[in-house]
PDB file of C-alpha atoms in Angstrom:
ATOM      1  CA  MET A  19    -126.316 122.529 -74.560  1.00  0.00           C
ATOM      2  CA  VAL A  20    -124.177 121.676 -71.729  1.00  0.00           C
ATOM      3  CA  TRP A  21    -124.841 124.538 -69.826  1.00  0.00           C
ATOM      4  CA  MET A  22    -128.623 124.298 -70.242  1.00  0.00           C
ATOM      5  CA  ALA A  23    -128.576 120.470 -69.373  1.00  0.00           C
ATOM      6  CA  THR A  24    -126.977 121.690 -66.189  1.00  0.00           C
ATOM      7  CA  GLN A  25    -129.065 124.548 -65.243  1.00  0.00           C
ATOM      8  CA  LYS A  26    -132.177 122.151 -66.090  1.00  0.00           C
ATOM      9  CA  LEU A  27    -130.489 119.629 -63.330  1.00  0.00           C
ATOM     10  CA  ALA A  28    -129.865 122.639 -61.274  1.00  0.00           C
ATOM     11  CA  ILE A  29    -133.488 123.764 -61.058  1.00  0.00           C
ATOM     12  CA  ARG A  30    -135.032 119.880 -61.029  1.00  0.00           C
ATOM     13  CA  GLY A  31    -132.773 119.658 -57.993  1.00  0.00           C
ATOM     14  CA  LYS A  32    -133.828 122.481 -56.382  1.00  0.00           C
ATOM     15  CA  ARG A  33    -137.640 121.522 -56.824  1.00  0.00           C
ATOM     16  CA  ARG A  34    -136.859 118.327 -54.942  1.00  0.00           C
ATOM     17  CA  ARG A  35    -135.248 120.041 -52.125  1.00  0.00           C
ATOM     18  CA  ILE A  36    -138.217 122.360 -51.678  1.00  0.00           C
ATOM     19  CA  TRP A  37    -141.017 119.630 -52.106  1.00  0.00           C
ATOM     20  CA  GLY A  38    -138.862 117.037 -50.074  1.00  0.00           C
ATOM     21  CA  GLY A  39    -137.931 119.883 -46.909  1.00  0.00           C
ATOM     22  CA  ALA A  40    -142.059 120.983 -47.166  1.00  0.00           C
ATOM     23  CA  PHE A  41    -142.837 117.090 -47.337  1.00  0.00           C
ATOM     24  CA  LEU A  42    -140.637 116.290 -44.270  1.00  0.00           C
ATOM     25  CA  CYS A  43    -141.769 119.415 -42.075  1.00  0.00           C
ATOM     26  CA  TRP A  44    -145.484 117.875 -42.603  1.00  0.00           C
ATOM     27  CA  VAL A  45    -144.722 114.194 -41.517  1.00  0.00           C
ATOM     28  CA  PHE A  46    -142.856 115.572 -38.601  1.00  0.00           C
ATOM     29  CA  LEU A  47    -145.174 117.870 -37.141  1.00  0.00           C
ATOM     30  CA  MET A  48    -147.835 115.503 -37.931  1.00  0.00           C
ATOM     31  CA  LEU A  49    -146.037 112.720 -36.120  1.00  0.00           C
ATOM     32  CA  VAL A  50    -144.739 114.757 -33.024  1.00  0.00           C
ATOM     33  CA  THR A  51    -148.405 116.971 -32.471  1.00  0.00           C
ATOM     34  CA  PRO A  52    -151.620 115.676 -30.754  1.00  0.00           C
ATOM     35  CA  LYS A  53    -155.170 116.011 -32.553  1.00  0.00           C
ATOM     36  CA  ILE A  54    -156.211 119.787 -32.338  1.00  0.00           C
ATOM     37  CA  SER A  55    -160.097 119.732 -32.396  1.00  0.00           C
ATOM     38  CA  HIS A  56    -162.595 122.746 -32.483  1.00  0.00           C
ATOM     39  CA  SER A  57    -163.360 123.903 -29.191  1.00  0.00           C
ATOM     40  CA  PRO A  58    -166.362 126.321 -28.202  1.00  0.00           C
ATOM     41  CA  LYS A  59    -163.803 128.401 -26.452  1.00  0.00           C
ATOM     42  CA  HIS A  60    -161.979 128.940 -30.008  1.00  0.00           C
ATOM     43  CA  HIS A  61    -165.061 130.887 -31.073  1.00  0.00           C
ATOM     44  CA  LEU A  62    -165.458 133.005 -27.617  1.00  0.00           C
ATOM     45  CA  TYR A  63    -163.691 136.798 -28.397  1.00  0.00           C
ATOM     46  CA  ALA A  64    -162.957 139.469 -25.948  1.00  0.00           C
ATOM     47  CA  ASP A  65    -165.096 141.788 -27.680  1.00  0.00           C
ATOM     48  CA  MET A  66    -168.355 140.425 -28.522  1.00  0.00           C
ATOM     49  CA  ARG A  67    -170.272 143.658 -28.105  1.00  0.00           C
ATOM     50  CA  ASN A  68    -173.040 144.953 -30.518  1.00  0.00           C
ATOM     51  CA  PHE A  69    -173.548 147.798 -32.103  1.00  0.00           C
ATOM     52  CA  LEU A  70    -176.780 148.979 -34.239  1.00  0.00           C
ATOM     53  CA  GLY A  71    -177.866 145.541 -34.374  1.00  0.00           C
ATOM     54  CA  VAL A  72    -174.786 144.196 -35.689  1.00  0.00           C
ATOM     55  CA  PRO A  73    -173.788 140.970 -33.424  1.00  0.00           C
ATOM     56  CA  ASN A  74    -169.548 141.180 -32.606  1.00  0.00           C
ATOM     57  CA  THR A  75    -169.758 144.282 -34.625  1.00  0.00           C
ATOM     58  CA  LEU A  76    -165.804 145.741 -34.403  1.00  0.00           C
ATOM     59  CA  ASN A  77    -165.117 142.333 -34.776  1.00  0.00           C
ATOM     60  CA  VAL A  78    -167.314 142.504 -38.457  1.00  0.00           C
ATOM     61  CA  ILE A  79    -166.361 145.364 -39.495  1.00  0.00           C
ATOM     62  CA  THR A  80    -162.708 145.426 -39.358  1.00  0.00           C
ATOM     63  CA  ASN A  81    -162.731 143.169 -41.974  1.00  0.00           C
ATOM     64  CA  PHE A  82    -164.011 145.747 -44.802  1.00  0.00           C
ATOM     65  CA  PRO A  83    -160.027 146.997 -45.469  1.00  0.00           C
ATOM     66  CA  PHE A  84    -159.555 143.471 -46.639  1.00  0.00           C
ATOM     67  CA  LEU A  85    -162.052 143.962 -49.445  1.00  0.00           C
ATOM     68  CA  PHE A  86    -160.678 147.592 -50.626  1.00  0.00           C
ATOM     69  CA  VAL A  87    -156.965 146.161 -50.713  1.00  0.00           C
ATOM     70  CA  GLY A  88    -158.176 142.844 -52.223  1.00  0.00           C
ATOM     71  CA  VAL A  89    -160.004 144.430 -55.086  1.00  0.00           C
ATOM     72  CA  LEU A  90    -157.741 147.305 -55.902  1.00  0.00           C
ATOM     73  CA  GLY A  91    -154.912 144.896 -55.819  1.00  0.00           C
ATOM     74  CA  PHE A  92    -156.738 142.394 -58.055  1.00  0.00           C
ATOM     75  CA  VAL A  93    -157.727 145.219 -60.793  1.00  0.00           C
ATOM     76  CA  LEU A  94    -154.076 146.616 -60.776  1.00  0.00           C
ATOM     77  CA  CYS A  95    -152.523 143.442 -61.186  1.00  0.00           C
ATOM     78  CA  CYS A  96    -155.190 142.339 -64.110  1.00  0.00           C
ATOM     79  CA  GLN A  97    -154.681 145.816 -65.596  1.00  0.00           C
ATOM     80  CA  GLY A  98    -150.770 145.640 -65.377  1.00  0.00           C
ATOM     81  CA  GLY A  99    -149.771 149.485 -65.305  1.00  0.00           C
ATOM     82  CA  LEU A 100    -148.996 149.972 -61.586  1.00  0.00           C
ATOM     83  CA  PHE A 101    -147.369 146.860 -60.794  1.00  0.00           C
ATOM     84  CA  ASN A 102    -143.969 145.604 -61.658  1.00  0.00           C
ATOM     85  CA  ILE A 103    -144.447 142.449 -62.573  1.00  0.00           C
ATOM     86  CA  SER A 104    -142.731 140.593 -65.409  1.00  0.00           C
ATOM     87  CA  LEU A 105    -143.865 136.939 -65.407  1.00  0.00           C
ATOM     88  CA  PRO A 106    -147.271 135.475 -66.358  1.00  0.00           C
ATOM     89  CA  GLY A 107    -146.771 133.257 -63.503  1.00  0.00           C
ATOM     90  CA  GLU A 108    -146.614 136.115 -61.225  1.00  0.00           C
ATOM     91  CA  VAL A 109    -149.596 137.783 -62.379  1.00  0.00           C
ATOM     92  CA  TRP A 110    -151.339 134.625 -61.572  1.00  0.00           C
ATOM     93  CA  GLY A 111    -149.937 133.980 -57.817  1.00  0.00           C
ATOM     94  CA  TRP A 112    -150.329 137.869 -57.261  1.00  0.00           C
ATOM     95  CA  ALA A 113    -154.115 138.217 -58.574  1.00  0.00           C
ATOM     96  CA  LEU A 114    -155.021 135.203 -56.573  1.00  0.00           C
ATOM     97  CA  PHE A 115    -153.401 136.460 -53.371  1.00  0.00           C
ATOM     98  CA  TYR A 116    -155.482 139.701 -53.734  1.00  0.00           C
ATOM     99  CA  ALA A 117    -158.647 137.876 -54.973  1.00  0.00           C
ATOM    100  CA  GLY A 118    -158.293 135.614 -51.562  1.00  0.00           C
ATOM    101  CA  ILE A 119    -157.609 138.949 -49.424  1.00  0.00           C
ATOM    102  CA  ALA A 120    -160.907 140.261 -51.006  1.00  0.00           C
ATOM    103  CA  GLY A 121    -162.846 136.930 -50.007  1.00  0.00           C
ATOM    104  CA  LEU A 122    -161.792 136.886 -46.587  1.00  0.00           C
ATOM    105  CA  ALA A 123    -163.010 140.246 -45.854  1.00  0.00           C
ATOM    106  CA  PHE A 124    -166.913 138.479 -46.633  1.00  0.00           C
ATOM    107  CA  GLY A 125    -165.980 134.856 -45.151  1.00  0.00           C
ATOM    108  CA  SER A 126    -164.380 136.655 -41.940  1.00  0.00           C
ATOM    109  CA  ALA A 127    -167.224 139.036 -41.689  1.00  0.00           C
ATOM    110  CA  TYR A 128    -169.806 136.148 -42.075  1.00  0.00           C
ATOM    111  CA  TYR A 129    -168.152 133.979 -39.790  1.00  0.00           C
ATOM    112  CA  HIS A 130    -167.937 136.745 -36.617  1.00  0.00           C
ATOM    113  CA  LEU A 131    -171.722 137.431 -37.182  1.00  0.00           C
ATOM    114  CA  LYS A 132    -172.162 133.825 -35.295  1.00  0.00           C
ATOM    115  CA  PRO A 133    -168.774 132.431 -34.673  1.00  0.00           C
ATOM    116  CA  ASP A 134    -169.439 128.527 -34.959  1.00  0.00           C
ATOM    117  CA  ASP A 135    -167.826 125.262 -36.288  1.00  0.00           C
ATOM    118  CA  SER A 136    -169.996 125.506 -39.353  1.00  0.00           C
ATOM    119  CA  ARG A 137    -168.976 129.066 -40.334  1.00  0.00           C
ATOM    120  CA  VAL A 138    -165.456 128.892 -39.123  1.00  0.00           C
ATOM    121  CA  THR A 139    -164.736 127.428 -42.964  1.00  0.00           C
ATOM    122  CA  TRP A 140    -165.392 130.379 -44.545  1.00  0.00           C
ATOM    123  CA  ASP A 141    -163.035 132.660 -42.365  1.00  0.00           C
ATOM    124  CA  THR A 142    -160.142 129.926 -43.005  1.00  0.00           C
ATOM    125  CA  LEU A 143    -160.306 129.038 -47.221  1.00  0.00           C
ATOM    126  CA  PRO A 144    -160.057 132.508 -48.371  1.00  0.00           C
ATOM    127  CA  MET A 145    -156.941 132.946 -46.000  1.00  0.00           C
ATOM    128  CA  MET A 146    -155.594 129.505 -47.229  1.00  0.00           C
ATOM    129  CA  ILE A 147    -156.059 130.623 -50.581  1.00  0.00           C
ATOM    130  CA  ALA A 148    -154.071 133.981 -50.403  1.00  0.00           C
ATOM    131  CA  TYR A 149    -151.308 132.379 -48.162  1.00  0.00           C
ATOM    132  CA  SER A 150    -150.823 129.442 -50.931  1.00  0.00           C
ATOM    133  CA  SER A 151    -150.878 132.323 -53.693  1.00  0.00           C
ATOM    134  CA  LEU A 152    -148.111 134.625 -52.129  1.00  0.00           C
ATOM    135  CA  PHE A 153    -146.047 131.609 -51.287  1.00  0.00           C
ATOM    136  CA  SER A 154    -146.276 130.518 -54.692  1.00  0.00           C
ATOM    137  CA  SER A 155    -145.565 134.332 -55.749  1.00  0.00           C
ATOM    138  CA  PHE A 156    -142.144 134.245 -53.837  1.00  0.00           C
ATOM    139  CA  ILE A 157    -141.354 131.014 -55.152  1.00  0.00           C
ATOM    140  CA  VAL A 158    -141.638 132.454 -58.882  1.00  0.00           C
ATOM    141  CA  GLU A 159    -139.564 135.508 -58.024  1.00  0.00           C
ATOM    142  CA  ARG A 160    -136.713 133.645 -55.815  1.00  0.00           C
ATOM    143  CA  VAL A 161    -136.562 130.150 -57.670  1.00  0.00           C
ATOM    144  CA  GLY A 162    -138.296 130.045 -60.995  1.00  0.00           C
ATOM    145  CA  GLU A 163    -141.428 130.068 -62.931  1.00  0.00           C
ATOM    146  CA  ARG A 164    -142.273 126.593 -63.677  1.00  0.00           C
ATOM    147  CA  ILE A 165    -141.826 125.450 -59.999  1.00  0.00           C
ATOM    148  CA  GLY A 166    -143.642 128.565 -58.673  1.00  0.00           C
ATOM    149  CA  LEU A 167    -146.513 127.543 -61.005  1.00  0.00           C
ATOM    150  CA  SER A 168    -146.596 124.012 -60.048  1.00  0.00           C
ATOM    151  CA  SER A 169    -146.565 124.946 -56.156  1.00  0.00           C
ATOM    152  CA  LEU A 170    -149.202 127.405 -56.687  1.00  0.00           C
ATOM    153  CA  PHE A 171    -151.546 124.246 -57.778  1.00  0.00           C
ATOM    154  CA  ALA A 172    -150.188 122.068 -55.245  1.00  0.00           C
ATOM    155  CA  LEU A 173    -150.592 124.593 -52.239  1.00  0.00           C
ATOM    156  CA  LEU A 174    -154.129 125.097 -53.624  1.00  0.00           C
ATOM    157  CA  PHE A 175    -154.906 121.408 -53.739  1.00  0.00           C
ATOM    158  CA  ILE A 176    -153.362 121.199 -50.071  1.00  0.00           C
ATOM    159  CA  ALA A 177    -155.611 124.468 -48.766  1.00  0.00           C
ATOM    160  CA  PHE A 178    -158.506 122.198 -50.081  1.00  0.00           C
ATOM    161  CA  LEU A 179    -157.558 119.117 -48.381  1.00  0.00           C
ATOM    162  CA  SER A 180    -156.821 120.512 -45.266  1.00  0.00           C
ATOM    163  CA  THR A 181    -160.155 122.220 -45.169  1.00  0.00           C
ATOM    164  CA  ALA A 182    -161.943 118.889 -46.148  1.00  0.00           C
ATOM    165  CA  TYR A 183    -159.784 117.003 -43.363  1.00  0.00           C
ATOM    166  CA  ASP A 184    -160.623 119.679 -40.470  1.00  0.00           C
ATOM    167  CA  ARG A 185    -164.233 119.260 -41.701  1.00  0.00           C
ATOM    168  CA  THR A 186    -164.056 115.525 -41.626  1.00  0.00           C
ATOM    169  CA  TYR A 187    -161.956 114.831 -38.957  1.00  0.00           C
ATOM    170  CA  ASN A 188    -162.205 118.055 -36.561  1.00  0.00           C
ATOM    171  CA  ASP A 189    -158.584 118.265 -37.027  1.00  0.00           C
ATOM    172  CA  ILE A 190    -157.022 121.836 -37.392  1.00  0.00           C
ATOM    173  CA  ARG A 191    -153.648 120.795 -37.676  1.00  0.00           C
ATOM    174  CA  LEU A 192    -153.107 120.824 -41.263  1.00  0.00           C
ATOM    175  CA  TYR A 193    -154.279 124.433 -41.079  1.00  0.00           C
ATOM    176  CA  MET A 194    -152.008 125.743 -38.359  1.00  0.00           C
ATOM    177  CA  MET A 195    -149.347 123.964 -40.298  1.00  0.00           C
ATOM    178  CA  PHE A 196    -150.221 125.531 -43.574  1.00  0.00           C
ATOM    179  CA  GLN A 197    -149.663 129.218 -41.802  1.00  0.00           C
ATOM    180  CA  LEU A 198    -146.783 127.851 -40.115  1.00  0.00           C
ATOM    181  CA  ILE A 199    -144.624 126.646 -43.005  1.00  0.00           C
ATOM    182  CA  PRO A 200    -144.515 129.767 -45.140  1.00  0.00           C
ATOM    183  CA  CYS A 201    -143.821 132.154 -41.985  1.00  0.00           C
ATOM    184  CA  ILE A 202    -140.834 130.065 -41.681  1.00  0.00           C
ATOM    185  CA  ALA A 203    -139.689 129.178 -45.160  1.00  0.00           C
ATOM    186  CA  ILE A 204    -140.201 132.900 -46.735  1.00  0.00           C
ATOM    187  CA  PRO A 205    -137.766 134.427 -44.332  1.00  0.00           C
ATOM    188  CA  GLY A 206    -135.360 131.352 -44.854  1.00  0.00           C
ATOM    189  CA  MET A 207    -135.347 131.448 -48.800  1.00  0.00           C
ATOM    190  CA  CYS A 208    -134.878 135.676 -48.455  1.00  0.00           C
ATOM    191  CA  PHE A 209    -131.355 134.532 -47.313  1.00  0.00           C
ATOM    192  CA  VAL A 210    -130.746 131.578 -49.359  1.00  0.00           C
ATOM    193  CA  PHE A 211    -132.011 132.786 -52.943  1.00  0.00           C
ATOM    194  CA  PRO A 212    -130.688 135.800 -54.289  1.00  0.00           C
ATOM    195  CA  PRO A 213    -133.889 138.284 -55.201  1.00  0.00           C
ATOM    196  CA  LYS A 214    -135.261 139.122 -58.626  1.00  0.00           C
ATOM    197  CA  TYR A 215    -136.157 142.480 -58.140  1.00  0.00           C
ATOM    198  CA  THR A 216    -135.141 145.519 -55.622  1.00  0.00           C
ATOM    199  CA  HIS A 217    -137.214 146.477 -52.219  1.00  0.00           C
ATOM    200  CA  SER A 218    -137.062 142.720 -51.311  1.00  0.00           C
ATOM    201  CA  ARG A 219    -136.769 143.310 -47.396  1.00  0.00           C
ATOM    202  CA  TYR A 220    -140.626 144.461 -47.927  1.00  0.00           C
ATOM    203  CA  TRP A 221    -141.183 140.709 -47.575  1.00  0.00           C
ATOM    204  CA  LEU A 222    -139.676 140.455 -44.164  1.00  0.00           C
ATOM    205  CA  TRP A 223    -141.253 143.674 -43.066  1.00  0.00           C
ATOM    206  CA  ALA A 224    -144.550 141.885 -44.293  1.00  0.00           C
ATOM    207  CA  GLY A 225    -143.525 138.767 -42.144  1.00  0.00           C
ATOM    208  CA  GLY A 226    -143.013 140.787 -38.885  1.00  0.00           C
ATOM    209  CA  VAL A 227    -146.402 142.393 -39.590  1.00  0.00           C
ATOM    210  CA  TYR A 228    -147.948 139.283 -39.870  1.00  0.00           C
ATOM    211  CA  LEU A 229    -146.070 137.858 -36.847  1.00  0.00           C
ATOM    212  CA  LEU A 230    -147.321 140.924 -34.842  1.00  0.00           C
ATOM    213  CA  SER A 231    -151.002 140.202 -35.703  1.00  0.00           C
ATOM    214  CA  LYS A 232    -150.954 136.778 -34.202  1.00  0.00           C
ATOM    215  CA  PHE A 233    -149.276 137.852 -31.260  1.00  0.00           C
ATOM    216  CA  GLU A 234    -152.443 140.238 -30.783  1.00  0.00           C
ATOM    217  CA  ALA A 235    -154.789 137.584 -31.569  1.00  0.00           C
ATOM    218  CA  VAL A 236    -152.920 135.397 -28.683  1.00  0.00           C
ATOM    219  CA  ALA A 237    -153.205 138.389 -26.288  1.00  0.00           C
ATOM    220  CA  ASP A 238    -156.839 138.975 -27.187  1.00  0.00           C
ATOM    221  CA  MET A 239    -158.272 139.710 -23.785  1.00  0.00           C
ATOM    222  CA  LYS A 240    -155.052 141.477 -22.284  1.00  0.00           C
ATOM    223  CA  ILE A 241    -154.927 144.047 -25.118  1.00  0.00           C
ATOM    224  CA  TYR A 242    -158.792 144.703 -24.746  1.00  0.00           C
ATOM    225  CA  HIS A 243    -158.290 145.242 -21.022  1.00  0.00           C
ATOM    226  CA  ALA A 244    -155.232 147.271 -21.497  1.00  0.00           C
ATOM    227  CA  ASN A 245    -156.997 149.961 -23.845  1.00  0.00           C
ATOM    228  CA  HIS A 246    -159.665 150.148 -21.386  1.00  0.00           C
ATOM    229  CA  TYR A 247    -162.212 148.106 -23.461  1.00  0.00           C
ATOM    230  CA  ILE A 248    -161.890 150.196 -26.435  1.00  0.00           C
ATOM    231  CA  ILE A 249    -160.721 147.572 -28.978  1.00  0.00           C
ATOM    232  CA  SER A 250    -159.950 144.214 -28.896  1.00  0.00           C
ATOM    233  CA  GLY A 251    -156.817 142.102 -29.460  1.00  0.00           C
ATOM    234  CA  HIS A 252    -158.642 140.233 -32.328  1.00  0.00           C
ATOM    235  CA  SER A 253    -160.005 143.347 -34.021  1.00  0.00           C
ATOM    236  CA  LEU A 254    -156.702 144.549 -34.145  1.00  0.00           C
ATOM    237  CA  GLU A 255    -155.377 141.637 -35.627  1.00  0.00           C
ATOM    238  CA  HIS A 256    -157.430 142.162 -38.312  1.00  0.00           C
ATOM    239  CA  LEU A 257    -156.036 145.627 -38.884  1.00  0.00           C
ATOM    240  CA  CYS A 258    -152.820 144.846 -38.934  1.00  0.00           C
ATOM    241  CA  LEU A 259    -153.184 141.671 -41.031  1.00  0.00           C
ATOM    242  CA  VAL A 260    -154.530 144.022 -43.769  1.00  0.00           C
ATOM    243  CA  MET A 261    -151.264 145.427 -43.655  1.00  0.00           C
ATOM    244  CA  VAL A 262    -149.476 142.717 -45.191  1.00  0.00           C
ATOM    245  CA  PRO A 263    -150.889 143.157 -48.757  1.00  0.00           C
ATOM    246  CA  VAL A 264    -150.670 146.825 -48.008  1.00  0.00           C
ATOM    247  CA  LEU A 265    -146.621 146.784 -47.657  1.00  0.00           C
ATOM    248  CA  LEU A 266    -146.466 144.232 -50.571  1.00  0.00           C
ATOM    249  CA  SER A 267    -148.172 146.572 -52.542  1.00  0.00           C
ATOM    250  CA  ILE A 268    -145.907 149.026 -52.168  1.00  0.00           C
ATOM    251  CA  MET A 269    -143.448 146.535 -52.722  1.00  0.00           C
ATOM    252  CA  LEU A 270    -144.787 145.725 -56.352  1.00  0.00           C
ATOM    253  CA  MET A 271    -145.265 149.255 -57.615  1.00  0.00           C
ATOM    254  CA  HIS A 272    -141.687 150.498 -56.282  1.00  0.00           C
ATOM    255  CA  ARG A 273    -139.462 147.607 -57.514  1.00  0.00           C
ATOM    256  CA  ASN A 274    -137.447 147.003 -60.304  1.00  0.00           C
ATOM    257  CA  ILE A 275    -135.903 144.149 -62.030  1.00  0.00           C
ATOM    258  CA  LYS A 276    -132.175 143.407 -60.480  1.00  0.00           C
ATOM    259  CA  CYS A 277    -130.001 140.959 -63.012  1.00  0.00           C
ATOM    260  CA  GLN A 278    -127.804 139.676 -60.547  1.00  0.00           C
ATOM    261  CA  ARG A 279    -126.934 136.178 -61.894  1.00  0.00           C
ATOM    262  CA  ILE A 280    -126.519 134.611 -65.665  1.00  0.00           C
ATOM    263  CA  GLY A 281    -130.066 132.790 -65.025  1.00  0.00           C
ATOM    264  CA  ALA A 282    -131.577 136.234 -64.062  1.00  0.00           C
ATOM    265  CA  ILE A 283    -129.846 138.158 -67.234  1.00  0.00           C
ATOM    266  CA  LYS A 284    -131.430 135.398 -69.348  1.00  0.00           C
ATOM    267  CA  GLU A 285    -134.873 135.848 -67.864  1.00  0.00           C
ATOM    268  CA  CYS A 286    -134.430 139.744 -68.156  1.00  0.00           C
ATOM    269  CA  SER A 287    -133.683 139.591 -71.954  1.00  0.00           C
TER     270      SER A 287
END
């Protein structure tokens, strides 16, 4: 009984530290950064060529790999055969992650047909749903199922709140922080919390690929010039970003439960 009470207190302490740290990061970044409004320049991309009557053709069609990976991953999550998912909380997180990836294919393609402030929400919201679900799945794996599920609902609420804040106040800071914090938190938590499964290095590889995709987006025009106007950095960002769910799918197919701690052994039994 004493051991169980100690475990509950430890879990509550971890939960408070995680949410307290995230809240402090949010407050600090909101205080030190100026308002970032939408600008017409945000919707101007290096490659805006039209082929076969499709505006911004390559930026549109490079989104469709998201549809294939997202639908396939969602089906495999719900089927429960090929992916090694041991907890119900993980099923929720991973299924919503793949649903967000599939939604990103439609939302981003719709936005890139005519990039403007009114359409950008359909590009960002599915991505934020995918980020929320992925981060909560990571928390379920590393910290615990209960805190992971509570994180999922809280992060989804913050995702919709960030979208509403952006639309109301024309300020994209919340959206940018929503992308930044998991990129910092996941690698950091990889070294703090021991993994429950094998093949956990795929988390770091996926993080590296994600950072590479952001570099390609920033270097949109330079990459377009470097390859003699064949494909732009933004289109390459789409193709690079789709490798994140691909790598994580490979991880889910090959990983096994690795019981290293007393708490982990209890979960496995």
